[in-house]
Short mmCIF file of C-alpha atoms and ligand atoms in Angstrom, two decimals:
data_model
loop_
_atom_site.label_atom_id
_atom_site.label_comp_id
_atom_site.label_asym_id
_atom_site.label_seq_id
_atom_site.Cartn_x
_atom_site.Cartn_y
_atom_site.Cartn_z
CA MET A 13 6.44 -11.27 22.42
CA THR A 14 9.39 -12.60 20.44
CA GLY A 15 12.88 -11.17 20.89
CA GLU A 16 12.76 -9.83 17.34
CA VAL A 17 9.58 -7.83 17.95
CA LYS A 18 11.06 -6.51 21.19
CA ALA A 19 14.21 -5.43 19.35
CA ALA A 20 12.08 -3.76 16.68
CA ALA A 21 10.09 -1.81 19.28
CA ALA A 22 13.38 -0.70 20.88
CA ALA A 23 14.70 0.43 17.48
CA LEU A 24 11.54 2.49 16.88
CA THR A 25 11.97 4.07 20.31
CA ARG A 26 15.53 5.08 19.34
CA GLY A 27 14.15 6.79 16.20
CA GLU A 28 15.39 4.07 13.84
CA LEU A 29 13.54 2.49 10.91
CA VAL A 30 12.21 -1.07 10.79
CA ILE A 31 11.01 -3.13 7.82
CA LEU A 32 7.57 -4.35 8.83
CA PRO A 33 5.44 -7.07 7.24
CA THR A 34 1.73 -6.36 6.80
CA GLU A 35 -0.98 -8.32 5.00
CA THR A 36 -0.90 -5.81 2.09
CA VAL A 37 2.76 -4.98 1.40
CA TYR A 38 5.94 -4.56 3.45
CA GLY A 39 6.23 -1.18 5.18
CA LEU A 40 9.17 0.96 6.27
CA ALA A 41 8.19 1.84 9.83
CA ALA A 42 9.11 4.64 12.22
CA ASP A 43 7.75 6.30 15.36
CA ALA A 44 4.98 8.51 13.91
CA GLY A 45 5.47 11.02 16.71
CA ASP A 46 9.16 11.61 16.04
CA PRO A 47 9.85 14.16 13.28
CA ALA A 48 13.49 13.06 12.90
CA ALA A 49 12.40 9.46 12.40
CA ALA A 50 9.71 10.53 9.90
CA ALA A 51 12.34 12.55 8.04
CA ARG A 52 14.45 9.38 7.79
CA ILE A 53 11.54 7.64 6.03
CA PHE A 54 11.18 10.41 3.42
CA GLU A 55 14.93 10.35 2.84
CA ALA A 56 15.17 6.55 2.59
CA LYS A 57 12.35 6.40 0.04
CA GLY A 58 13.29 9.55 -1.88
CA ARG A 59 9.68 10.54 -1.21
CA PRO A 60 8.35 14.10 -1.60
CA ARG A 61 7.58 15.53 1.82
CA PHE A 62 4.08 16.68 0.88
CA ASN A 63 3.00 13.03 0.56
CA PRO A 64 1.67 12.03 4.00
CA LEU A 65 2.29 8.69 5.72
CA ILE A 66 -0.24 6.23 7.14
CA ALA A 67 -0.31 5.88 10.94
CA HIS A 68 -0.60 2.22 11.92
CA VAL A 69 -2.18 1.36 15.26
CA ALA A 70 -3.13 -1.81 17.15
CA ASP A 71 -6.91 -1.33 17.37
CA LEU A 72 -9.89 1.00 17.00
CA ALA A 73 -9.37 2.57 20.43
CA ALA A 74 -5.82 3.52 19.44
CA ALA A 75 -7.08 4.87 16.09
CA GLU A 76 -9.54 7.12 17.92
CA ARG A 77 -6.66 8.63 19.89
CA VAL A 78 -5.06 9.62 16.56
CA ALA A 79 -8.09 10.69 14.48
CA GLU A 80 -11.59 12.07 15.04
CA LEU A 81 -13.47 9.16 13.48
CA PRO A 82 -17.09 9.96 12.63
CA PRO A 83 -19.71 7.22 13.32
CA LEU A 84 -19.35 5.93 9.76
CA GLY A 85 -15.60 5.59 10.32
CA VAL A 86 -16.27 3.44 13.37
CA ARG A 87 -18.64 1.24 11.34
CA LEU A 88 -16.05 0.82 8.59
CA ALA A 89 -13.38 0.06 11.19
CA ASP A 90 -15.62 -2.56 12.81
CA ALA A 91 -16.22 -4.15 9.42
CA PHE A 92 -12.69 -4.15 8.00
CA TRP A 93 -10.09 -3.85 10.79
CA PRO A 94 -7.69 -5.42 11.17
CA GLY A 95 -7.41 -5.31 7.39
CA PRO A 96 -6.53 -3.47 4.19
CA LEU A 97 -8.53 -0.27 4.81
CA THR A 98 -7.03 3.15 5.63
CA LEU A 99 -9.32 5.89 6.95
CA VAL A 100 -8.55 9.59 6.48
CA ALA A 101 -10.15 11.83 9.12
CA ARG A 102 -9.36 14.98 11.10
CA ALA A 103 -6.20 14.56 13.14
CA ARG A 104 -6.25 14.98 16.90
CA GLY A 105 -3.64 17.57 17.82
CA GLU A 106 -2.45 15.44 20.73
CA GLY A 107 -2.72 12.23 18.66
CA GLY A 108 0.97 11.41 18.47
CA VAL A 109 1.40 11.77 14.69
CA CYS A 110 3.83 14.59 13.95
CA ASP A 111 3.28 17.29 11.35
CA LEU A 112 5.88 15.89 8.96
CA ALA A 113 4.32 12.40 9.02
CA ARG A 114 0.97 14.03 8.16
CA GLY A 115 2.55 15.92 5.26
CA GLY A 116 1.58 19.15 7.02
CA LEU A 117 -2.17 18.39 6.70
CA ASP A 118 -4.69 18.69 9.51
CA SER A 119 -6.06 15.28 8.51
CA VAL A 120 -4.46 11.93 9.20
CA ALA A 121 -4.59 8.47 7.61
CA VAL A 122 -4.91 5.56 10.04
CA ARG A 123 -5.16 1.79 9.75
CA VAL A 124 -4.98 -1.44 11.76
CA PRO A 125 -3.04 -4.02 9.70
CA ALA A 126 -4.05 -7.71 9.73
CA HIS A 127 -0.67 -9.32 10.26
CA PRO A 128 0.30 -11.00 13.54
CA ILE A 129 3.85 -9.59 13.51
CA ALA A 130 2.65 -6.04 12.74
CA LEU A 131 0.03 -6.29 15.49
CA ALA A 132 2.60 -7.63 17.95
CA LEU A 133 4.93 -4.72 17.21
CA LEU A 134 2.12 -2.15 17.46
CA ALA A 135 1.04 -3.60 20.80
CA ALA A 136 4.62 -3.59 22.08
CA PHE A 137 5.38 -0.06 20.88
CA ASP A 138 1.98 1.26 22.02
CA ARG A 139 2.15 4.44 19.93
CA PRO A 140 1.26 5.14 16.28
CA VAL A 141 3.76 3.82 13.72
CA ALA A 142 4.18 5.60 10.39
CA ALA A 143 4.78 3.10 7.61
CA PRO A 144 4.72 3.76 3.89
CA SER A 145 5.36 0.88 1.54
CA ALA A 146 9.04 -0.12 1.83
CA ASN A 147 9.93 0.68 -1.81
CA ARG A 148 11.92 3.59 -3.15
CA SER A 149 9.44 6.27 -4.23
CA GLY A 150 7.82 5.48 -7.62
CA ARG A 151 8.78 1.78 -7.62
CA PRO A 152 6.53 -1.27 -7.13
CA SER A 153 5.68 -2.01 -3.49
CA PRO A 154 7.53 -4.97 -1.96
CA THR A 155 5.40 -8.02 -1.16
CA ARG A 156 8.34 -10.24 -0.16
CA LEU A 157 10.96 -9.66 2.52
CA ALA A 158 13.86 -9.87 0.04
CA ASP A 159 12.28 -7.19 -2.18
CA ALA A 160 11.78 -4.86 0.80
CA VAL A 161 15.39 -5.36 1.91
CA GLU A 162 16.63 -4.73 -1.64
CA GLU A 163 14.60 -1.48 -1.86
CA THR A 164 15.14 0.17 1.53
CA GLY A 165 17.00 -2.33 3.73
CA GLY A 166 20.08 -0.13 3.88
CA SER A 167 18.20 2.50 5.85
CA ALA A 168 16.52 0.11 8.32
CA ALA A 169 17.98 -1.02 11.65
CA LEU A 170 16.29 -4.39 11.22
CA ALA A 171 13.77 -6.27 9.12
CA LEU A 172 10.99 -8.46 10.49
CA ASP A 173 10.24 -11.52 8.33
CA GLY A 174 6.51 -12.04 7.90
CA GLY A 175 6.62 -14.20 4.78
CA ASP A 176 4.97 -13.20 1.50
CA CYS A 177 2.18 -10.62 1.83
CA ARG A 178 -1.23 -12.28 1.57
CA VAL A 179 -3.12 -9.42 -0.15
CA GLY A 180 -0.25 -8.07 -2.27
CA LEU A 181 -1.86 -4.67 -2.98
CA GLU A 182 -1.84 -1.66 -0.66
CA SER A 183 -4.81 -0.76 1.52
CA THR A 184 -7.85 1.06 0.14
CA VAL A 185 -7.62 4.71 1.29
CA VAL A 186 -11.01 6.24 2.12
CA SER A 187 -11.51 9.88 3.07
CA LEU A 188 -14.18 10.62 5.65
CA LEU A 189 -13.64 14.39 5.47
CA GLY A 190 -16.60 15.12 3.14
CA PRO A 191 -20.33 14.48 3.46
CA ARG A 192 -19.89 11.05 1.87
CA PRO A 193 -16.88 8.73 1.98
CA THR A 194 -14.53 8.95 -1.01
CA ILE A 195 -12.05 6.38 -2.27
CA LEU A 196 -8.68 8.14 -2.60
CA ARG A 197 -6.82 4.96 -3.58
CA ALA A 198 -8.32 1.65 -4.68
CA GLY A 199 -6.84 -1.26 -2.74
CA GLY A 200 -7.37 -4.49 -0.86
CA VAL A 201 -10.96 -3.70 0.20
CA THR A 202 -13.15 -3.49 -2.91
CA ARG A 203 -15.63 -0.74 -3.81
CA ALA A 204 -18.54 -3.22 -3.47
CA GLU A 205 -17.38 -4.29 0.00
CA LEU A 206 -17.22 -0.63 1.07
CA ILE A 207 -20.63 0.24 -0.35
CA ALA A 208 -22.17 -2.73 1.48
CA ILE A 209 -21.22 -1.06 4.78
CA ALA A 210 -21.09 2.66 3.93
CA GLY A 211 -23.84 3.05 1.33
CA PRO A 212 -23.20 5.33 -1.67
CA LEU A 213 -19.72 6.80 -2.03
CA GLU A 214 -18.76 10.21 -3.33
CA VAL A 215 -17.50 9.90 -6.88
CA ALA A 216 -14.13 11.62 -7.02
CA PRO A 217 -14.29 13.98 -10.03
CA GLY A 218 -10.71 13.17 -10.91
CA GLU A 219 -7.22 13.19 -9.60
CA ALA A 220 -7.77 16.46 -7.72
CA LEU A 221 -9.50 14.69 -4.84
CA ARG A 222 -7.05 11.85 -4.71
CA SER A 223 -4.33 11.32 -2.20
CA PRO A 224 -1.47 13.76 -2.35
CA GLY A 225 1.61 12.35 -4.00
CA ARG A 226 -0.13 9.89 -6.31
CA LEU A 227 2.10 10.53 -9.26
CA ALA A 228 1.53 9.28 -12.80
CA LEU A 229 4.60 7.07 -12.94
CA HIS A 230 4.16 5.12 -9.75
CA TYR A 231 4.57 1.43 -8.97
CA ALA A 232 6.82 1.41 -12.05
CA PRO A 233 9.42 -1.22 -12.91
CA ASP A 234 12.41 -0.16 -15.05
CA ALA A 235 10.97 -1.67 -18.25
CA PRO A 236 8.05 0.03 -20.00
CA VAL A 237 4.70 -1.60 -19.36
CA ARG A 238 2.24 -2.42 -22.19
CA LEU A 239 -1.36 -3.04 -21.10
CA GLU A 240 -4.20 -5.23 -22.43
CA ALA A 241 -1.76 -7.35 -24.40
CA ALA A 242 -2.97 -10.52 -26.11
CA GLY A 243 0.53 -11.96 -25.77
CA PRO A 244 4.21 -11.00 -25.74
CA ARG A 245 5.95 -9.48 -28.74
CA ASP A 246 9.61 -10.15 -29.50
CA GLY A 247 11.81 -9.30 -26.54
CA GLU A 248 8.90 -8.71 -24.18
CA ALA A 249 8.10 -10.38 -20.87
CA PHE A 250 4.44 -11.30 -20.38
CA LEU A 251 2.14 -11.33 -17.37
CA ALA A 252 -0.84 -13.49 -18.35
CA PHE A 253 -4.20 -13.70 -16.59
CA GLY A 254 -6.19 -16.90 -17.06
CA PRO A 255 -5.65 -19.45 -19.80
CA THR A 256 -2.87 -18.48 -22.23
CA ALA A 257 -0.95 -20.01 -25.10
CA ALA A 258 2.15 -18.02 -24.13
CA GLN A 259 4.93 -19.96 -22.45
CA GLY A 260 8.62 -19.74 -21.72
CA PRO A 261 10.99 -18.27 -19.16
CA ARG A 262 9.64 -14.72 -19.59
CA VAL A 263 5.99 -15.62 -18.99
CA TRP A 264 4.30 -15.40 -15.59
CA ASN A 265 0.61 -16.10 -15.00
CA LEU A 266 -0.97 -13.79 -12.43
CA SER A 267 -3.70 -16.37 -11.98
CA PRO A 268 -4.16 -19.40 -14.27
CA ALA A 269 -7.69 -19.75 -12.79
CA SER A 270 -8.54 -16.05 -13.51
CA ASP A 271 -8.88 -15.37 -9.76
CA LEU A 272 -8.43 -11.66 -8.98
CA ARG A 273 -7.40 -12.30 -5.37
CA GLU A 274 -4.57 -14.55 -6.55
CA ALA A 275 -3.62 -12.03 -9.26
CA ALA A 276 -3.43 -9.21 -6.69
CA ALA A 277 -1.20 -11.30 -4.44
CA HIS A 278 1.19 -11.98 -7.34
CA LEU A 279 1.13 -8.61 -9.13
CA PHE A 280 4.11 -6.74 -7.67
CA ALA A 281 6.30 -9.82 -7.24
CA TYR A 282 5.77 -10.84 -10.87
CA LEU A 283 6.34 -7.28 -12.15
CA ARG A 284 9.67 -7.36 -10.33
CA ALA A 285 10.52 -10.83 -11.59
CA ALA A 286 9.71 -9.85 -15.17
CA ASP A 287 11.74 -6.65 -14.82
CA ARG A 288 14.85 -8.54 -13.64
CA GLY A 289 15.26 -10.11 -17.10
CA ARG A 290 15.61 -6.60 -18.61
CA PRO A 291 12.90 -7.18 -21.26
CA ALA A 292 12.14 -4.68 -24.03
CA ALA A 293 8.79 -4.19 -22.26
CA ILE A 294 6.49 -5.99 -19.86
CA ALA A 295 3.25 -6.87 -21.65
CA VAL A 296 0.29 -7.49 -19.34
CA ALA A 297 -2.98 -9.23 -20.21
CA ALA A 298 -6.32 -7.42 -19.75
CA ILE A 299 -7.67 -7.65 -16.20
CA PRO A 300 -11.43 -7.30 -15.61
CA GLU A 301 -12.34 -4.02 -13.88
CA GLN A 302 -14.37 -5.74 -11.14
CA GLY A 303 -13.69 -6.39 -7.48
CA LEU A 304 -9.94 -6.29 -6.83
CA GLY A 305 -9.48 -5.70 -10.58
CA GLU A 306 -10.09 -1.98 -9.96
CA ALA A 307 -7.03 -1.74 -7.72
CA ILE A 308 -4.94 -4.05 -9.93
CA ASN A 309 -5.72 -1.92 -13.01
CA ASP A 310 -5.01 1.30 -11.08
CA ARG A 311 -1.50 0.01 -10.25
CA LEU A 312 -0.95 -1.25 -13.80
CA ARG A 313 -2.03 2.03 -15.41
CA ARG A 314 0.30 3.90 -13.11
CA ALA A 315 3.13 1.47 -13.83
CA ALA A 316 2.50 2.24 -17.52
CA GLY A 317 2.40 5.98 -16.80
CA TYR A 318 -1.20 6.54 -17.91
CA LEU A 319 -2.65 8.36 -14.90
CA GLY A 320 -1.75 11.88 -13.90
O1 TXA B 424 -1.26 -1.09 2.58
C1 TXA B 424 -0.78 0.01 2.84
O2 TXA B 424 -1.46 1.02 2.96
C2 TXA B 424 0.75 0.08 3.03
C3 TXA B 424 1.11 -0.76 4.26
C4 TXA B 424 2.58 -0.66 4.62
O3 TXA B 424 0.32 -0.38 5.35
N1 TXA B 424 1.17 1.43 3.18
C5 TXA B 424 1.16 2.30 2.15
O4 TXA B 424 1.64 3.56 2.45
O5 TXA B 424 0.77 2.01 1.02
P1 TXA B 424 2.05 4.63 1.35
O6 TXA B 424 2.73 5.70 2.12
O7 TXA B 424 2.81 3.97 0.28
O8 TXA B 424 0.69 5.16 0.83
C6 TXA B 424 -0.11 5.98 1.66
C7 TXA B 424 -1.18 6.66 0.85
C8 TXA B 424 -0.59 7.72 -0.06
O9 TXA B 424 -1.28 7.69 -1.30
C9 TXA B 424 -0.89 9.01 0.71
O10 TXA B 424 -0.97 10.12 -0.14
C10 TXA B 424 -2.21 8.67 1.35
O11 TXA B 424 -2.09 7.32 1.75
N2 TXA B 424 -2.47 9.50 2.55
C11 TXA B 424 -1.83 9.50 3.73
N3 TXA B 424 -2.31 10.45 4.55
C12 TXA B 424 -3.29 11.10 3.88
C13 TXA B 424 -4.16 12.19 4.17
N4 TXA B 424 -4.12 12.83 5.34
N5 TXA B 424 -5.03 12.58 3.21
C14 TXA B 424 -5.10 11.93 2.03
N6 TXA B 424 -4.29 10.89 1.69
C15 TXA B 424 -3.40 10.48 2.60
MG1 MG B 425 3.59 3.38 -1.52
#
């Protein structure tokens, strides 16, 4: 274990916050069993307290101490952990995730992140770690250390540098509370990948079944966002996808090769970069609604304020 990871585990034990790299986005981490530490997270993010946090653990055995995973949950865990999948199941009372971290629910969200530094910290700390994305509530998630420090660094005792996040989108959140699994938030594991393991999913009838706290204006930069744009208008920044005639200092290409994985990895960083130039708006090219495109479009629609 490196000295940095050791120092981070000690900070968590003292009830302090730590900026934690994961493969999806940077998290703002605290001891999930410590209500005062969880309260610090809500305060640092300006996050409504009814919006529960994800408990991060080192492996499946640790997840089963936190949540009552049904057999399907174990199959999904075997298939996707460590990785960008969060499972929502009934909480174990003695599971070490406090009421406040669970947003007062009797369910709990749990995941094993696929990042060596996160796994080293979870092994060293040996208890569940609550970690929402390290942005201020409603802002794009940070996928680079500097962005995480800019957003919430002032509230953290220390920040662990894990480089740029490989996936770039948050984990897929799947509820196992009903008869069939339900996607509460599209993310780094695609619908098709889930169905290959879990079979048919419950179709959520709308926002009602979605995760608490998924507000319309979420993942939003300061500039307005204009979707399915063929190109930038005067004064606009432009996020292209695939071949484009647009060029200049306000143009970023999410993926010149039209690769959704690459686009996902760049999305939040480029939204931030475009926003820094204070454009009239950020125009974004159409992204196909397949594979990771579902999660990319979910974030973009929310950044544009379209979903309620
Ligand atoms: O990739 C990720 O998931 C990142 C990294 C840091 O792990 N974390 C993250 O956390 O995105 P956060 O707090 O930004 O998003 C957690 C999502 C929220 O939409 C929340 O409502 C949902 O998970 N959630 C947490 N507990 C839940 C529960 N018991 N029932 C339903 N949804 C839950
Ligand atoms: Mg978040």
